[in-house]
Each structure stands twice: as C-alpha cells, then as structure tokens.
Short mmCIF file of C-alpha atoms and ligand atoms in Angstrom, two decimals:
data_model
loop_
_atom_site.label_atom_id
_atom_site.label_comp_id
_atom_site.label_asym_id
_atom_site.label_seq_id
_atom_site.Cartn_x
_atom_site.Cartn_y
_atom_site.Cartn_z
CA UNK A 1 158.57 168.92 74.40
CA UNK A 2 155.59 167.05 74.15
CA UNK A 3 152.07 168.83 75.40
CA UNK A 4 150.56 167.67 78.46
CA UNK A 5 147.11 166.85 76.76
CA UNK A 6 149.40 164.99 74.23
CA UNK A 7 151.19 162.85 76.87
CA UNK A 8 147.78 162.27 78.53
CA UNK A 9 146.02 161.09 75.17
CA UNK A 10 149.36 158.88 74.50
CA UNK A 11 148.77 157.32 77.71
CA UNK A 12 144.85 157.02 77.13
CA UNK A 13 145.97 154.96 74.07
CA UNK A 14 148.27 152.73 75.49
CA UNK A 15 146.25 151.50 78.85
CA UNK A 16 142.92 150.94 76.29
CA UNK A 17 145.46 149.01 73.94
CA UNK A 18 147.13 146.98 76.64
CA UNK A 19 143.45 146.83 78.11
CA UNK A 20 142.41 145.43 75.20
CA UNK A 21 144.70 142.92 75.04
CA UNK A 22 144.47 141.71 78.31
CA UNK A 23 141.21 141.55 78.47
CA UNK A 24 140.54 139.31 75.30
CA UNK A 25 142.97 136.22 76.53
CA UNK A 26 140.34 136.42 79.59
CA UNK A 27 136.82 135.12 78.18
CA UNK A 28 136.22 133.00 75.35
CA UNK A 29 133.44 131.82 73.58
CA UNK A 30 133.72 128.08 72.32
CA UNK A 31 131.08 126.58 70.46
CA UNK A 32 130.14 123.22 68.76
CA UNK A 33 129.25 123.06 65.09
CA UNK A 34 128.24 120.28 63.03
CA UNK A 35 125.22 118.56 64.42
CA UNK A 36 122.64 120.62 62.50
CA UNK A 37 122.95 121.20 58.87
CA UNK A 38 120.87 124.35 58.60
CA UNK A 39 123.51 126.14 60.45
CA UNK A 40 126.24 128.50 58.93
CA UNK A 41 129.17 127.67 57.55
CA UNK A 42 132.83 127.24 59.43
CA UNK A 43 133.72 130.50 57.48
CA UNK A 44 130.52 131.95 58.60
CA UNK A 45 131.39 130.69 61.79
CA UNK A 46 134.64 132.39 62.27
CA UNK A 47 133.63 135.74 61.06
CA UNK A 48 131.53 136.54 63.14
CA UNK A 49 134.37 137.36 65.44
CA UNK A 50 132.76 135.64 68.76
CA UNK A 51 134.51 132.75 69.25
CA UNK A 52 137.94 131.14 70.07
CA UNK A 53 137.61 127.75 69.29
CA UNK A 54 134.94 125.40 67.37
CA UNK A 55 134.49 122.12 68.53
CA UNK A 56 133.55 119.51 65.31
CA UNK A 57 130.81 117.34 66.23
CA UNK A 58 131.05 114.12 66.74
CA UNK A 59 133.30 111.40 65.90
CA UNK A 60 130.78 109.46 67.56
CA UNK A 61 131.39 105.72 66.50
CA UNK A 62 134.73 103.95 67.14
CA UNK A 63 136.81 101.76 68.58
CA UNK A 64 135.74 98.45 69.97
CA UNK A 65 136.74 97.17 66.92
CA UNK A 66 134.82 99.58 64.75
CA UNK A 67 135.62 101.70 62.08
CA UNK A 68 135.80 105.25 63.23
CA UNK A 69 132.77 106.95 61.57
CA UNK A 70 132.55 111.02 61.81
CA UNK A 71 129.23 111.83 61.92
CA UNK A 72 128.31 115.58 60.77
CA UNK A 73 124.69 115.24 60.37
CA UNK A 74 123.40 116.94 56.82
CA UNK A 75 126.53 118.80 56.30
CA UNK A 76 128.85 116.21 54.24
CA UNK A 77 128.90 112.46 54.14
CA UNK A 78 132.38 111.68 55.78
CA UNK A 79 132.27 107.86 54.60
CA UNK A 80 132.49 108.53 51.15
CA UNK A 81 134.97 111.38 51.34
CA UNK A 82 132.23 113.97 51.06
CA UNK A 83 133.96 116.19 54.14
CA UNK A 84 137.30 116.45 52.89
CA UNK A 85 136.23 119.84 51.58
CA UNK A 86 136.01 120.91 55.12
CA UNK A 87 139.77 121.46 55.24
CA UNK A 88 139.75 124.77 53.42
CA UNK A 89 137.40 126.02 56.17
CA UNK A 90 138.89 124.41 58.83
CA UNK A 91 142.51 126.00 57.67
CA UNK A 92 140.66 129.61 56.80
CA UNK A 93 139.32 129.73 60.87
CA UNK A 94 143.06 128.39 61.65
CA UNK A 95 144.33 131.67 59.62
CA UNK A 96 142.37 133.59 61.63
CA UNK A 97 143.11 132.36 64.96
CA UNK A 98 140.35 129.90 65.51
CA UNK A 99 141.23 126.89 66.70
CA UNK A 100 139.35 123.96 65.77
CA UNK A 101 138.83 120.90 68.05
CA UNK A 102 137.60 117.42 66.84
CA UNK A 103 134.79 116.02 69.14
CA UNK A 104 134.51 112.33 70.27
CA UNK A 105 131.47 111.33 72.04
CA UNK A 106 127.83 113.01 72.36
CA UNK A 107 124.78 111.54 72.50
CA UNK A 108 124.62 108.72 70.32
CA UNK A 109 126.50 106.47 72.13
CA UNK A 110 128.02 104.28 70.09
CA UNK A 111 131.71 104.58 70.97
CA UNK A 112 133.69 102.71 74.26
CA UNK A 113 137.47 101.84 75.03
CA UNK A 114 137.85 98.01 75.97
CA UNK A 115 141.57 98.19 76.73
CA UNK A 116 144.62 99.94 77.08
CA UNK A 117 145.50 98.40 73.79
CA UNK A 118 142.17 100.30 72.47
CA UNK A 119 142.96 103.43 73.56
CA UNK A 120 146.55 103.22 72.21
CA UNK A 121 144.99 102.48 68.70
CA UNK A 122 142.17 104.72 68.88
CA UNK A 123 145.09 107.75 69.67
CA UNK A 124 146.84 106.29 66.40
CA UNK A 125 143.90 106.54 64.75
CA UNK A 126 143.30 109.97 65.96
CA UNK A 127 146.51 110.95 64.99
CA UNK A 128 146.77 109.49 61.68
CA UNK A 129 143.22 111.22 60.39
CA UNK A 130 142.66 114.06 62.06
CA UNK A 131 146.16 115.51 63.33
CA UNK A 132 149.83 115.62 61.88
CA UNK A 133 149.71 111.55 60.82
CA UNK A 134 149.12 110.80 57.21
CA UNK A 135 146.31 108.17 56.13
CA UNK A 136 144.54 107.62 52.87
CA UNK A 137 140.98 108.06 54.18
CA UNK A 138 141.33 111.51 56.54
CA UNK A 139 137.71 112.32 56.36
CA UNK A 140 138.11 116.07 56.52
CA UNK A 141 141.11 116.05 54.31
CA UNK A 142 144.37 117.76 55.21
CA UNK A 143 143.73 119.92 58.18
CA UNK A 144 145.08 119.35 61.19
CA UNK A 145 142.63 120.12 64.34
CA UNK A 146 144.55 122.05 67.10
CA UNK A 147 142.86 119.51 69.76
CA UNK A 148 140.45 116.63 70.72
CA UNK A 149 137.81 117.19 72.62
CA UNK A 150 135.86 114.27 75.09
CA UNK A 151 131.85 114.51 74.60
CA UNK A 152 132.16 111.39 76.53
CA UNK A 153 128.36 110.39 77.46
CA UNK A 154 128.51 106.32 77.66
CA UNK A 155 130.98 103.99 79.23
CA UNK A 156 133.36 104.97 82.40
CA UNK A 157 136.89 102.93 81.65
CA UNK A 158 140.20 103.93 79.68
CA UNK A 159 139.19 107.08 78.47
CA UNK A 160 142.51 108.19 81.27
CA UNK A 161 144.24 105.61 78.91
CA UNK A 162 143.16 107.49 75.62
CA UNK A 163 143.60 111.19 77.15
CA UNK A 164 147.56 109.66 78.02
CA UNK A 165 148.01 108.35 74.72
CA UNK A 166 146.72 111.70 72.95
CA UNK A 167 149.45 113.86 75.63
CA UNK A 168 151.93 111.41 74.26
CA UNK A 169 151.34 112.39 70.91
CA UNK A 170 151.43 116.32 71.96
CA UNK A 171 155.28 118.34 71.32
CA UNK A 172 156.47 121.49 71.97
CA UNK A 173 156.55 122.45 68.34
CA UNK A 174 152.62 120.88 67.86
CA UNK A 175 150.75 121.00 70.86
CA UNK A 176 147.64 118.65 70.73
CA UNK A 177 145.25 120.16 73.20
CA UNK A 178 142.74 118.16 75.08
CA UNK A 179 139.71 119.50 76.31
CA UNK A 180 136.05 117.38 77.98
CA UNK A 181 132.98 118.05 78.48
CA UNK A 182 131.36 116.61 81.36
CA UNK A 183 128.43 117.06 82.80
CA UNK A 184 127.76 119.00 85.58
CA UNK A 185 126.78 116.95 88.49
CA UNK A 186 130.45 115.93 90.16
CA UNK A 187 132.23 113.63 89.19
CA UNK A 188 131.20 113.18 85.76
CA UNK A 189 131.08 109.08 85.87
CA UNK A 190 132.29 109.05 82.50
CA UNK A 191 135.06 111.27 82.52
CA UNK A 192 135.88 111.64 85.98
CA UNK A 193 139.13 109.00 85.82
CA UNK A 194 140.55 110.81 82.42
CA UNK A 195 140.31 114.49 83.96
CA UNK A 196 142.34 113.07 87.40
CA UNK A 197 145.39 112.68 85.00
CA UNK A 198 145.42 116.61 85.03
CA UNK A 199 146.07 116.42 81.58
CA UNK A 200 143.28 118.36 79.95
CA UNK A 201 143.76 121.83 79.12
CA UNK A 202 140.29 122.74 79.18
CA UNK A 203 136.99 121.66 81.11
CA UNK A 204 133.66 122.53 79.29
CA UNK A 205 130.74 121.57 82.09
CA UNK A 206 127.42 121.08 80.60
CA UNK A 207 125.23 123.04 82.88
CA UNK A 208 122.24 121.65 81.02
CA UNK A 209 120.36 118.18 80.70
CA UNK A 210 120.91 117.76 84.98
CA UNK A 211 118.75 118.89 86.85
CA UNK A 212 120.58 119.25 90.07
CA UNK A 213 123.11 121.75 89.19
CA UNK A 214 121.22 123.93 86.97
CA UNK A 215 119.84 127.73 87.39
CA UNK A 216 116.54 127.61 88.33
CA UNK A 217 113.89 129.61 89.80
CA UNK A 218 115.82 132.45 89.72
CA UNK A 219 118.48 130.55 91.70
CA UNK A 220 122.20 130.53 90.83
CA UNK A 221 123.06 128.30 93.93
CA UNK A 222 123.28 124.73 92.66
CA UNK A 223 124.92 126.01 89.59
CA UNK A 224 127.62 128.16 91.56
CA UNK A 225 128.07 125.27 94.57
CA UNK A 226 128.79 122.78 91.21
CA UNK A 227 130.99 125.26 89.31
CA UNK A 228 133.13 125.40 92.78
CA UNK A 229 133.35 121.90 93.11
CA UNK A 230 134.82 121.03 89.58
CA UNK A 231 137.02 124.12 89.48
CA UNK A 232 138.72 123.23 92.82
CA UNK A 233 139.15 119.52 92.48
CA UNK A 234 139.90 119.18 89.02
CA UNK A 235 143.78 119.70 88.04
CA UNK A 236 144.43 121.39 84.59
CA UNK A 237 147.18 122.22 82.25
CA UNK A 238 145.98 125.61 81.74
CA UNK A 239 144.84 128.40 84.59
CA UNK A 240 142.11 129.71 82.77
CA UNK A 241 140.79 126.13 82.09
CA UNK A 242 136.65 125.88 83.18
CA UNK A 243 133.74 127.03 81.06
CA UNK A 244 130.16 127.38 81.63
CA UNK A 245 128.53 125.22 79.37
CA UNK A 246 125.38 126.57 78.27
CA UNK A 247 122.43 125.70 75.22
CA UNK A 248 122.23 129.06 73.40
CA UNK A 249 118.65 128.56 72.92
CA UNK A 250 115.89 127.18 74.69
CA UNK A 251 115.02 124.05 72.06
CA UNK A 252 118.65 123.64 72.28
CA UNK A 253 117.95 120.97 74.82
CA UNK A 254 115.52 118.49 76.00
CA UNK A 255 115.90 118.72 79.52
CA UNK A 256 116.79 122.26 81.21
CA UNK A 257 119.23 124.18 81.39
CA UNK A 258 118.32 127.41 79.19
CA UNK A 259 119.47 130.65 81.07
CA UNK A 260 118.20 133.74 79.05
CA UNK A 261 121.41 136.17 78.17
CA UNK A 262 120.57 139.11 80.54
CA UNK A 263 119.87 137.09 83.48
CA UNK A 264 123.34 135.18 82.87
CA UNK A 265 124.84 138.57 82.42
CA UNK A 266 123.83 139.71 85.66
CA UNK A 267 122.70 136.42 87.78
CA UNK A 268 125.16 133.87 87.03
CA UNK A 269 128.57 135.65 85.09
CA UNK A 270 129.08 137.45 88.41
CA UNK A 271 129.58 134.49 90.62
CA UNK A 272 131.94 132.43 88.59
CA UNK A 273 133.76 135.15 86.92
CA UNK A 274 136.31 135.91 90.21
CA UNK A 275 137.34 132.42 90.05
CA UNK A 276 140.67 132.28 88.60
CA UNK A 277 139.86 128.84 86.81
CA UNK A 278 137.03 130.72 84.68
CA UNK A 279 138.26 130.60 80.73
CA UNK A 280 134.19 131.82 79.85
CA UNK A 281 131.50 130.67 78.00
CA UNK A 282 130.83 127.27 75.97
CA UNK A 283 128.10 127.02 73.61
CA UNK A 284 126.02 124.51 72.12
CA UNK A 285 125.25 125.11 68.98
CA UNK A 286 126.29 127.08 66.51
CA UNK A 287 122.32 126.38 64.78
CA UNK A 288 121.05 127.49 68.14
CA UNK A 289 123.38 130.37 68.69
CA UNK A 290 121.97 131.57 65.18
CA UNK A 291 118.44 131.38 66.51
CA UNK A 292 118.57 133.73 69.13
CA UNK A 293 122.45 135.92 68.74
CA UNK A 294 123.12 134.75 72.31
CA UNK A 295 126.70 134.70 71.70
CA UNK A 296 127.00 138.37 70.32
CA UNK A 297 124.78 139.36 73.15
CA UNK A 298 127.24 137.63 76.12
CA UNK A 299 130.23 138.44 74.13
CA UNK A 300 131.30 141.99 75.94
CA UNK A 301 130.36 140.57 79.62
CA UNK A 302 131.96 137.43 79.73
CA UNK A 303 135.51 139.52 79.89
CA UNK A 304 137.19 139.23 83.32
CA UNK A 305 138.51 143.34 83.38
CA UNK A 306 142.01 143.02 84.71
CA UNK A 307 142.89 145.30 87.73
CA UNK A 308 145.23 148.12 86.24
CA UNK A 309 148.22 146.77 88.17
CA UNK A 310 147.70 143.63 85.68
CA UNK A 311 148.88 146.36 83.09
CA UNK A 312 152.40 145.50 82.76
CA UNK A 313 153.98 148.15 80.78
CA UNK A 314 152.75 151.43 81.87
CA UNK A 315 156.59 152.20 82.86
CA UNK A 316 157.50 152.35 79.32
CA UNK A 317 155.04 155.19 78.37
C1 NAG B 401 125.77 103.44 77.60
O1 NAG B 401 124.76 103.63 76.65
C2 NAG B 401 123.74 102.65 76.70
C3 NAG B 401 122.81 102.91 75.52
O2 NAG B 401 122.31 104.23 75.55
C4 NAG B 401 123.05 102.72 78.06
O3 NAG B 401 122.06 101.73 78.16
C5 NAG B 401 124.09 102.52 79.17
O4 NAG B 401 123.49 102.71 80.42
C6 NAG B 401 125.23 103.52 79.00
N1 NAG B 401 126.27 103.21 79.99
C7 NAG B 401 126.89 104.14 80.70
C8 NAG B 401 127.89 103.68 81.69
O5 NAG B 401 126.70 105.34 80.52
C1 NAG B 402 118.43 128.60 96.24
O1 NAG B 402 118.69 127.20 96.16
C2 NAG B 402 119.34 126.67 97.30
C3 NAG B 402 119.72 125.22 96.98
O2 NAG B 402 118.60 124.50 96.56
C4 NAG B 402 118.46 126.82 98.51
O3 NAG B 402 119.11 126.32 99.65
C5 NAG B 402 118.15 128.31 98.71
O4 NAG B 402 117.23 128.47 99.76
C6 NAG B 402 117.56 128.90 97.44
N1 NAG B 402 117.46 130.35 97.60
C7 NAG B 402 116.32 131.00 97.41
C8 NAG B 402 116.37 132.49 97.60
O5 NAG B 402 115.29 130.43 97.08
C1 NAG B 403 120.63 138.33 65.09
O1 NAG B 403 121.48 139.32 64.56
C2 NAG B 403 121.34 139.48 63.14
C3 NAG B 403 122.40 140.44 62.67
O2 NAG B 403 122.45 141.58 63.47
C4 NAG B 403 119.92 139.96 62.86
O3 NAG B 403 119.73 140.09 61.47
C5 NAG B 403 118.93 138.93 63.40
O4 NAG B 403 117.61 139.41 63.24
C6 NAG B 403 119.17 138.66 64.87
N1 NAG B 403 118.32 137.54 65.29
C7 NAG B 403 117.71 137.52 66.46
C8 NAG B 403 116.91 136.29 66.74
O5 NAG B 403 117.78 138.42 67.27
#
C-alpha cells in the first residue's frame, strides 16, 4: 500500500504536469523577424524558448505583374539566392516546434491583387516557393513555412480571393495556416473582405500606429472596446484565434502604441484575457524585443490558468 504523503505528492505531480500542459496551448508569443539585420538569428530566435511562431518579414513586392521579391532587409539578399541558407534555420525552429510563417505585406507598399486571376497565381506562386511546390528560384531554399501571414497595409480588393486560393491549397496531411494582421481600428479596410471568409486561423491586431484604439493615459478603454469588436465579429478557424499586437519597444514604432510590460501585465492582460478568442501576445520585432526582454518579461502572465475542472484526467490518478 502506497503512503498517504506518497499518493498526495503523486497527485501534486500530475495536476502541475497536466497544469502545465494546459496552460502552455493557452498564450503564445508570436513575433516578426527579419526587418532589422542587427537582430539575432532564427536559431537564436527559437531558443530562447518564448515564442510559438515567427512570422518572416516581408514578401513585400508582388503580383501585378511583378516578380515576387522577399525583402529581408540586411540579413541575406533573396534575389541572388543569398537566403536559401535560411532553410537550415527555418527547419531547426520547425524541429523544435516553432512554426514559421511567411509575411506578405508591411509597410512598403508595393504589392496589390488586380484580379481573381492574380490572386490564383500569386497562391501558385506562394505555393511553388515557399510551401510544398517545387521551383528553381525558392528564395529561402527548401523549407516549407507552416503558414502565410497578411501584413496587408495598401490596397482593399481580392486579398478574400488570395486567402481562398491559399485554403485551397491547405490538406489534412499539410495544413497551410493563414493568419493577418490588421490594424486595430474596425474593419481593417484592407483586410476586412479576406477575414469575412472565416478562413484565417489567426488574427494578429496591431494595437499600435492608430491612435484611436490604443492605451493611453493610463486608459485601457479604447483598446478593450476595439479588442471586443474584432473578437466578436470576426469568424475564425481556430478558438483561440486573436492576439494583441504590440511594439516590444518604444522606437519600435513611429506613432504610439508602446505599453510598458508591467502596466500590460496588470492594466491591459486582465481585460482581454477572459475572452475565449484570446491566443496572447504578438510582437514586433524580434530587434526590438532584444532591446528591452519584453517578451521574457510577459512570457509567465500572458497564460490563461485553466479552472481545475479543465483538468481532464484527475480520475486516472
Ligand atoms: C496604397 O499606398 C499608396 C502609397 O503609399 C497610398 O498613396 C495609397 O493611399 C494606398 N492605398 C490604400 C487603399 O491603402
Ligand atoms: C477612458 O477612455 C474612455 C474613452 O475615451 C473615456 O470615456 C473614459 O472616461 C476614460 N476613463 C478615464 C478614467 O479617464
Ligand atoms: C535582457 O536579458 C539578457 C539576458 O538575461 C541580459 O543580458 C540583458 O541585459 C537584458 N537586457 C535588458 C535591456 O534588460
């Protein structure tokens, strides 16, 4: 016969495991990487243990009749094949249960869809480069990203037309994900029309750059009244879809949006955190996050604690 302190420390063990568990599938850190060349590696990036996916920024030239340029600032020079050394990395944070996401879109806006013909082609080309197609020029090499992600900032039609040509590329046995970015005044003009087709699995709002739905002044309200809005009108393929899109450092951005870590922890995690859309935290950038740790800082306060009766197999001790 077991001991009753033995029994009680075997139970102890399970409920933190199973705690444990659950816990981690409910916050995630996702961060973008590739716009500043003074920041760490993808290797570096993964090891730090923080976050769950790493968005690749940006594809941010194409279609239109262009060819697709990746643009990954200092890092490598996609054009002339100078990336495809990326794979190893990329396929290292895959081994480890990163995901990694190519990003269309940010700020230089030299990208738009002119027709459903486009968007058809540009999910070929997508496909054929960057996923589980075969081309000769693949700027990152061999890697296949686990998703696309829409840092849609110019233009308002087809992107519904590329987001259903990217789902039609998506099987059981290879899920593509799909994930946007829009910003956080609702609806995002830009990517309003794609996230209606309820086919993204996750929603990344920039709460920065827009001033009317930021914290500010010690004021959570605009932020919270916006994070409602997009989490109850926007249909997803995933529950816990929406993140809080943050700068993780002050210069991160040119217009606002900067919340420090402690007052996020206590003024602004609290009153998105019970929604049953929140997924966590999104990040930009991995240079900025490297300034200031703000990712290792959130990290253990952007879990959602499950209630015990979440614990399913307590039965079984
Ligand atoms: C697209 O970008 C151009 C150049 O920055 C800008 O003038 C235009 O207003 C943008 N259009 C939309 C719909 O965002
Ligand atoms: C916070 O902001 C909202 C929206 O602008 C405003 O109605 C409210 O009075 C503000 N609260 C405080 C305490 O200033
Ligand atoms: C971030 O954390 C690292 C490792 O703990 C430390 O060396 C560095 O000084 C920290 N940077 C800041 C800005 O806090």
């Amino acid at each position: 016969m077991e001991s009753r302190q033995t029994r009680e420390a075997r139970i102890a063990m399970v409920v933190a495991l199973l705690w444990s568990r659950a816990s981690a599938s409910m916050g995630n850190i996702n961060i973008y990487w590739g716009q500043n060349s003074n920041e760490a590696s993808l290797p570096n990036t993964y090891a730090s243990g923080n976050f769950e996916i790493v968005m690749l920024a940006f594809l941010n030239k194409f279609a239109d009749g262009q060819t697709p340029v990746l643009n990954l600032a200092g890092h490598c020079d996609p054009p002339s094949g100078g990336c495809k050394s990326l794979s190893a990395d990329i396929q290292s944070c895959q081994s480890r249960g990163v995901k990694v996401f190519m990003s269309l879109g940010g700020a230089v806006r030299n990208y738009k869809i002119t027709s459903v013909e486009d968007a058809k082609n540009m999910a070929s080309y997508l496909w054929d480069n960057f996923l589980g197609g075969q081309s000769d020029s693949r700027p990152i090499g061999d890697a296949v990203q686990d998703g696309i992600d829409f840092n849609i900032q110019n233009t308002t039609a087809h992107w519904d037309d590329l987001a259903s040509a990217m789902s039609a590329l998506s099987t059981p046995s290879k899920k593509i994900y799909l994930s946007a970015a829009p910003q956080c005044p609702y609806p995002d003009a830009h990517l309003i029309t794609a996230l209606q087709t309820g086919r993204f699995d996750y929603v990344w709002i920039q709460f920065y750059n827009n001033t009317p739905c930021l914290y500010a002044n010690d004021n959570a309200t605009n932020l919270v009244n916006s994070w409602t809005l997009w989490t109850t009108s926007i249909p997803t393929a995933q529950t816990r879809s929406f993140y809080i899109g943050l700068p993780a450092a002050p210069d991160a951005i040119n217009n606002g949006g900067y919340v420090e870590p402690d007052v996020l922890i206590s003024q602004v995690l609290p009153k998105i955190k019970p929604s049953s859309k929140y997924g966590g935290v999104m990040l930009w950038s991995k240079y900025w996050d490297e300034q200031t740790n703000y990712s290792s800082i959130i990290k253990d306060s952007i879990i959602t604690k499950p209630s015990l009766v979440e614990v399913p197999s307590l039965a079984y001790v």
